[in-house]
């Protein structure tokens, strides 16, 4: 009986932490790491829905104030892979305003307790810099256990 309680307890404790995982698929093309992770982290594809990735990839020549254009081969490969692995869970399957993960309703809701000055700390720089606080962001794990907000 005690074992059963432990099991039920473990289930309820672990469920919330299991919710925020968008694991980096094992079949990421090499070009994704080399072309899309030089200016920021390689965002796990599960953070945006299919249409949003399509929009990101169709606007690379005007990409958040920079030119991130690719040659035709990389463009096709990365685009197809991102869309194949895009968000499917209802919560994350939304059209991202301005093609930003950081402007989706779920992102804003999950981060509404963070004060404005925290986003501006030197150790954070931008909400798009997931890895500043989520120590396992590169693996697509965003659970509370792996959050550490830089003090400055
Ligand atoms: C030349 C630099 C550069 C390259 C290369 C680049 N990006 Fe970006 N990207 C940026 C900048 C700058 C931002 C805005 C970051 C910020 O607001 O802090 C950004 C933001 C983003 C965002 C939105 C982040 C948010 O706010 O939610 C996505 C998604 C994204 N990039 C995807 C990609 C993909 C996919 C590639 C590869 C095809 C790529 N980027 C390559 C510079 C780059
Ligand atoms: C300034 C630090 C910081 C940055 C930068 C940041 N986050 Fe967070 N994130 C948090 C905090 C704090 C929470 C809230 C944890 C809680 O209390 O539930 C959170 C929650 C989340 C959750 C929900 C976690 C859960 O267990 O339900 C997700 C998913 C998430 N963040 C993704 C991202 C992504 C993707 C980025 C980058 C585009 C990002 N975060 C950038 C601090 C940050």
Short mmCIF file of C-alpha atoms and ligand atoms in Angstrom, two decimals:
data_model
loop_
_atom_site.label_atom_id
_atom_site.label_comp_id
_atom_site.label_asym_id
_atom_site.label_seq_id
_atom_site.Cartn_x
_atom_site.Cartn_y
_atom_site.Cartn_z
CA UNK A 1 0.00 0.00 0.00
CA UNK A 2 2.79 2.39 0.93
CA UNK A 3 4.38 1.72 -2.43
CA UNK A 4 1.16 2.63 -4.20
CA UNK A 5 1.01 5.95 -2.37
CA UNK A 6 4.60 6.67 -3.28
CA UNK A 7 3.79 5.91 -6.88
CA UNK A 8 0.73 8.19 -6.94
CA UNK A 9 2.72 10.91 -5.20
CA UNK A 10 5.55 10.62 -7.70
CA UNK A 11 3.07 10.91 -10.55
CA UNK A 12 1.63 14.19 -9.30
CA UNK A 13 5.01 15.66 -8.49
CA UNK A 14 6.52 14.74 -11.82
CA UNK A 15 3.65 15.62 -14.15
CA UNK A 16 4.21 19.41 -14.20
CA UNK A 17 7.93 19.09 -14.84
CA UNK A 18 7.28 16.66 -17.65
CA UNK A 19 4.97 19.13 -19.38
CA UNK A 20 7.62 21.60 -20.52
CA UNK A 21 9.75 19.43 -22.77
CA UNK A 22 10.27 20.03 -26.47
CA UNK A 23 13.29 17.79 -26.93
CA UNK A 24 15.74 18.60 -29.68
CA UNK A 25 15.07 15.83 -32.25
CA UNK A 26 18.05 13.53 -32.73
CA UNK A 27 17.97 14.01 -36.52
CA UNK A 28 18.80 17.73 -36.53
CA UNK A 29 20.69 18.51 -39.75
CA UNK A 30 24.26 19.74 -39.23
CA UNK A 31 23.30 22.91 -41.09
CA UNK A 32 20.84 23.81 -38.31
CA UNK A 33 23.63 24.02 -35.75
CA UNK A 34 26.02 25.84 -38.10
CA UNK A 35 23.52 28.27 -39.67
CA UNK A 36 20.97 28.91 -36.93
CA UNK A 37 23.02 28.82 -33.73
CA UNK A 38 25.72 31.38 -34.39
CA UNK A 39 23.76 34.44 -33.24
CA UNK A 40 21.53 32.70 -30.65
CA UNK A 41 20.83 29.16 -29.42
CA UNK A 42 19.49 26.52 -31.79
CA UNK A 43 15.82 26.79 -30.83
CA UNK A 44 14.18 23.36 -30.50
CA UNK A 45 11.59 23.16 -33.33
CA UNK A 46 8.80 22.28 -30.86
CA UNK A 47 8.77 25.92 -29.70
CA UNK A 48 6.93 27.18 -32.80
CA UNK A 49 4.18 25.75 -34.96
CA UNK A 50 4.54 24.76 -38.60
CA UNK A 51 3.22 27.98 -40.12
CA UNK A 52 5.39 30.12 -37.83
CA UNK A 53 8.57 28.26 -38.86
CA UNK A 54 7.53 28.66 -42.47
CA UNK A 55 7.25 32.41 -41.86
CA UNK A 56 10.62 32.56 -40.10
CA UNK A 57 12.29 30.67 -42.94
CA UNK A 58 10.64 32.78 -45.65
CA UNK A 59 11.91 36.01 -44.11
CA UNK A 60 15.56 35.25 -43.42
CA UNK A 61 16.83 38.15 -45.52
CA UNK A 62 15.11 40.47 -43.03
CA UNK A 63 15.61 38.51 -39.81
CA UNK A 64 15.20 40.67 -36.70
CA UNK A 65 17.42 43.40 -38.07
CA UNK A 66 19.98 41.07 -39.64
CA UNK A 67 20.38 39.12 -42.86
CA UNK A 68 20.37 35.38 -42.10
CA UNK A 69 19.86 34.20 -45.69
CA UNK A 70 20.94 30.68 -46.64
CA UNK A 71 21.90 28.92 -49.83
CA UNK A 72 19.09 26.97 -51.48
CA UNK A 73 20.16 23.56 -50.16
CA UNK A 74 20.39 24.58 -46.49
CA UNK A 75 17.21 26.62 -46.80
CA UNK A 76 15.28 23.60 -48.03
CA UNK A 77 16.80 21.15 -45.56
CA UNK A 78 16.36 23.29 -42.43
CA UNK A 79 12.92 24.49 -43.45
CA UNK A 80 11.61 20.95 -44.01
CA UNK A 81 13.10 19.68 -40.75
CA UNK A 82 11.73 22.55 -38.65
CA UNK A 83 8.25 22.13 -40.08
CA UNK A 84 8.29 18.35 -39.66
CA UNK A 85 9.18 18.73 -35.98
CA UNK A 86 7.06 21.80 -35.24
CA UNK A 87 4.81 22.13 -32.19
CA UNK A 88 1.73 19.95 -32.23
CA UNK A 89 0.51 20.21 -28.61
CA UNK A 90 -2.47 22.56 -28.52
CA UNK A 91 -0.81 25.00 -26.12
CA UNK A 92 2.23 25.57 -28.35
CA UNK A 93 0.53 25.19 -31.73
CA UNK A 94 -0.16 28.89 -32.26
CA UNK A 95 0.79 31.43 -34.91
CA UNK A 96 3.62 33.41 -33.32
CA UNK A 97 3.24 37.22 -33.54
CA UNK A 98 6.26 38.72 -35.39
CA UNK A 99 7.56 35.12 -35.72
CA UNK A 100 8.66 35.31 -32.11
CA UNK A 101 8.44 32.48 -29.57
CA UNK A 102 8.70 35.26 -27.00
CA UNK A 103 5.47 36.87 -28.24
CA UNK A 104 3.27 33.78 -28.08
CA UNK A 105 0.50 33.82 -25.46
CA UNK A 106 1.97 30.78 -23.69
CA UNK A 107 5.40 32.39 -23.40
CA UNK A 108 3.95 35.61 -21.98
CA UNK A 109 1.82 33.67 -19.50
CA UNK A 110 4.67 31.43 -18.30
CA UNK A 111 6.91 34.46 -17.75
CA UNK A 112 4.46 37.02 -16.37
CA UNK A 113 6.10 36.96 -12.94
CA UNK A 114 9.46 38.12 -14.28
CA UNK A 115 10.04 41.82 -13.71
CA UNK A 116 11.04 44.07 -16.61
CA UNK A 117 14.50 44.81 -15.20
CA UNK A 118 15.32 41.09 -15.02
CA UNK A 119 15.05 40.77 -18.81
CA UNK A 120 17.56 43.61 -19.15
CA UNK A 121 20.24 42.17 -16.84
CA UNK A 122 23.62 41.71 -18.52
CA UNK A 123 23.41 37.98 -17.83
CA UNK A 124 20.04 37.73 -19.59
CA UNK A 125 20.07 40.41 -22.35
CA UNK A 126 16.85 39.33 -24.03
CA UNK A 127 13.82 37.09 -23.46
CA UNK A 128 14.97 35.22 -26.58
CA UNK A 129 18.10 34.17 -24.69
CA UNK A 130 16.39 31.12 -23.17
CA UNK A 131 19.61 29.52 -21.99
CA UNK A 132 20.41 32.42 -19.67
CA UNK A 133 17.81 31.10 -17.23
CA UNK A 134 16.88 27.63 -18.50
CA UNK A 135 20.13 25.74 -18.04
CA UNK A 136 18.88 22.83 -20.17
CA UNK A 137 17.26 24.93 -22.94
CA UNK A 138 19.52 23.52 -25.65
CA UNK A 139 18.08 20.06 -24.97
CA UNK A 140 14.57 21.45 -25.07
CA UNK A 141 13.94 21.00 -21.34
CA UNK A 142 12.31 24.00 -19.65
CA UNK A 143 11.13 22.51 -16.37
CA UNK A 144 11.26 24.60 -13.20
CA UNK A 145 13.99 22.41 -11.75
CA UNK A 146 16.50 23.62 -14.31
CA UNK A 147 15.84 27.36 -13.99
CA UNK A 148 18.53 29.63 -12.59
CA UNK A 149 18.00 33.37 -13.11
CA UNK A 150 21.26 35.39 -13.31
CA UNK A 151 21.50 37.81 -10.36
CA UNK A 152 22.86 40.58 -12.60
C1 LIG B 1 23.14 36.85 -38.22
C2 LIG B 1 22.57 36.44 -36.94
C3 LIG B 1 21.43 35.44 -36.97
C4 LIG B 1 21.36 34.22 -37.61
C5 LIG B 1 22.41 33.58 -38.51
C6 LIG B 1 20.07 33.65 -37.26
N1 LIG B 1 19.40 34.49 -36.41
FE1 LIG B 1 17.58 34.11 -35.57
N2 LIG B 1 17.68 35.90 -34.60
C7 LIG B 1 18.71 36.82 -34.70
C8 LIG B 1 18.42 37.97 -33.86
C9 LIG B 1 19.28 39.21 -33.69
C10 LIG B 1 17.18 37.71 -33.25
C11 LIG B 1 16.46 38.58 -32.22
C12 LIG B 1 17.00 38.19 -30.86
C13 LIG B 1 16.45 38.97 -29.70
O1 LIG B 1 15.37 39.55 -29.80
O2 LIG B 1 17.09 38.95 -28.63
C14 LIG B 1 16.75 36.39 -33.73
C15 LIG B 1 15.58 35.77 -33.35
C16 LIG B 1 15.13 34.55 -33.81
C17 LIG B 1 13.87 33.94 -33.44
C18 LIG B 1 12.82 34.56 -32.52
C19 LIG B 1 13.25 34.53 -31.06
C20 LIG B 1 12.14 35.07 -30.18
O3 LIG B 1 12.19 36.25 -29.80
O4 LIG B 1 11.23 34.31 -29.87
C21 LIG B 1 13.78 32.75 -34.11
C22 LIG B 1 12.64 31.75 -34.04
C23 LIG B 1 14.98 32.61 -34.90
N3 LIG B 1 15.79 33.72 -34.67
C24 LIG B 1 15.28 31.54 -35.73
C25 LIG B 1 16.41 31.45 -36.52
C26 LIG B 1 16.65 30.38 -37.47
C27 LIG B 1 15.73 29.23 -37.74
C28 LIG B 1 17.87 30.63 -38.04
C29 LIG B 1 18.58 29.84 -39.12
C30 LIG B 1 17.88 29.72 -40.37
C31 LIG B 1 18.39 31.87 -37.46
N4 LIG B 1 17.47 32.33 -36.55
C32 LIG B 1 19.62 32.45 -37.76
C33 LIG B 1 19.86 36.68 -35.45
C34 LIG B 1 20.19 35.59 -36.22
C1 LIG B 2 14.94 35.68 -17.30
C2 LIG B 2 14.96 34.24 -17.28
C3 LIG B 2 14.22 33.46 -18.36
C4 LIG B 2 14.41 33.50 -19.72
C5 LIG B 2 15.41 34.33 -20.51
C6 LIG B 2 13.47 32.56 -20.29
N1 LIG B 2 12.74 31.97 -19.31
FE1 LIG B 2 11.31 30.53 -19.52
N2 LIG B 2 10.89 30.62 -17.54
C7 LIG B 2 11.55 31.40 -16.61
C8 LIG B 2 10.84 31.32 -15.34
C9 LIG B 2 11.24 32.02 -14.04
C10 LIG B 2 9.73 30.48 -15.55
C11 LIG B 2 8.60 30.17 -14.60
C12 LIG B 2 8.77 28.94 -13.82
C13 LIG B 2 7.53 28.79 -12.96
O1 LIG B 2 7.47 29.41 -11.92
O2 LIG B 2 6.61 28.09 -13.39
C14 LIG B 2 9.79 30.03 -16.95
C15 LIG B 2 8.91 29.13 -17.53
C16 LIG B 2 9.04 28.63 -18.82
C17 LIG B 2 8.26 27.53 -19.35
C18 LIG B 2 7.22 26.72 -18.59
C19 LIG B 2 7.94 25.74 -17.71
C20 LIG B 2 7.03 24.74 -17.06
O3 LIG B 2 7.55 23.86 -16.34
O4 LIG B 2 5.82 24.78 -17.26
C21 LIG B 2 8.68 27.33 -20.64
C22 LIG B 2 8.19 26.27 -21.62
C23 LIG B 2 9.71 28.31 -20.90
N3 LIG B 2 9.91 29.07 -19.76
C24 LIG B 2 10.37 28.45 -22.11
C25 LIG B 2 11.27 29.47 -22.39
C26 LIG B 2 11.85 29.72 -23.71
C27 LIG B 2 11.55 28.88 -24.94
C28 LIG B 2 12.67 30.81 -23.60
C29 LIG B 2 13.45 31.50 -24.67
C30 LIG B 2 12.73 31.81 -25.91
C31 LIG B 2 12.63 31.22 -22.19
N4 LIG B 2 11.76 30.40 -21.51
C32 LIG B 2 13.34 32.28 -21.65
C33 LIG B 2 12.68 32.15 -16.85
C34 LIG B 2 13.16 32.49 -18.10
#
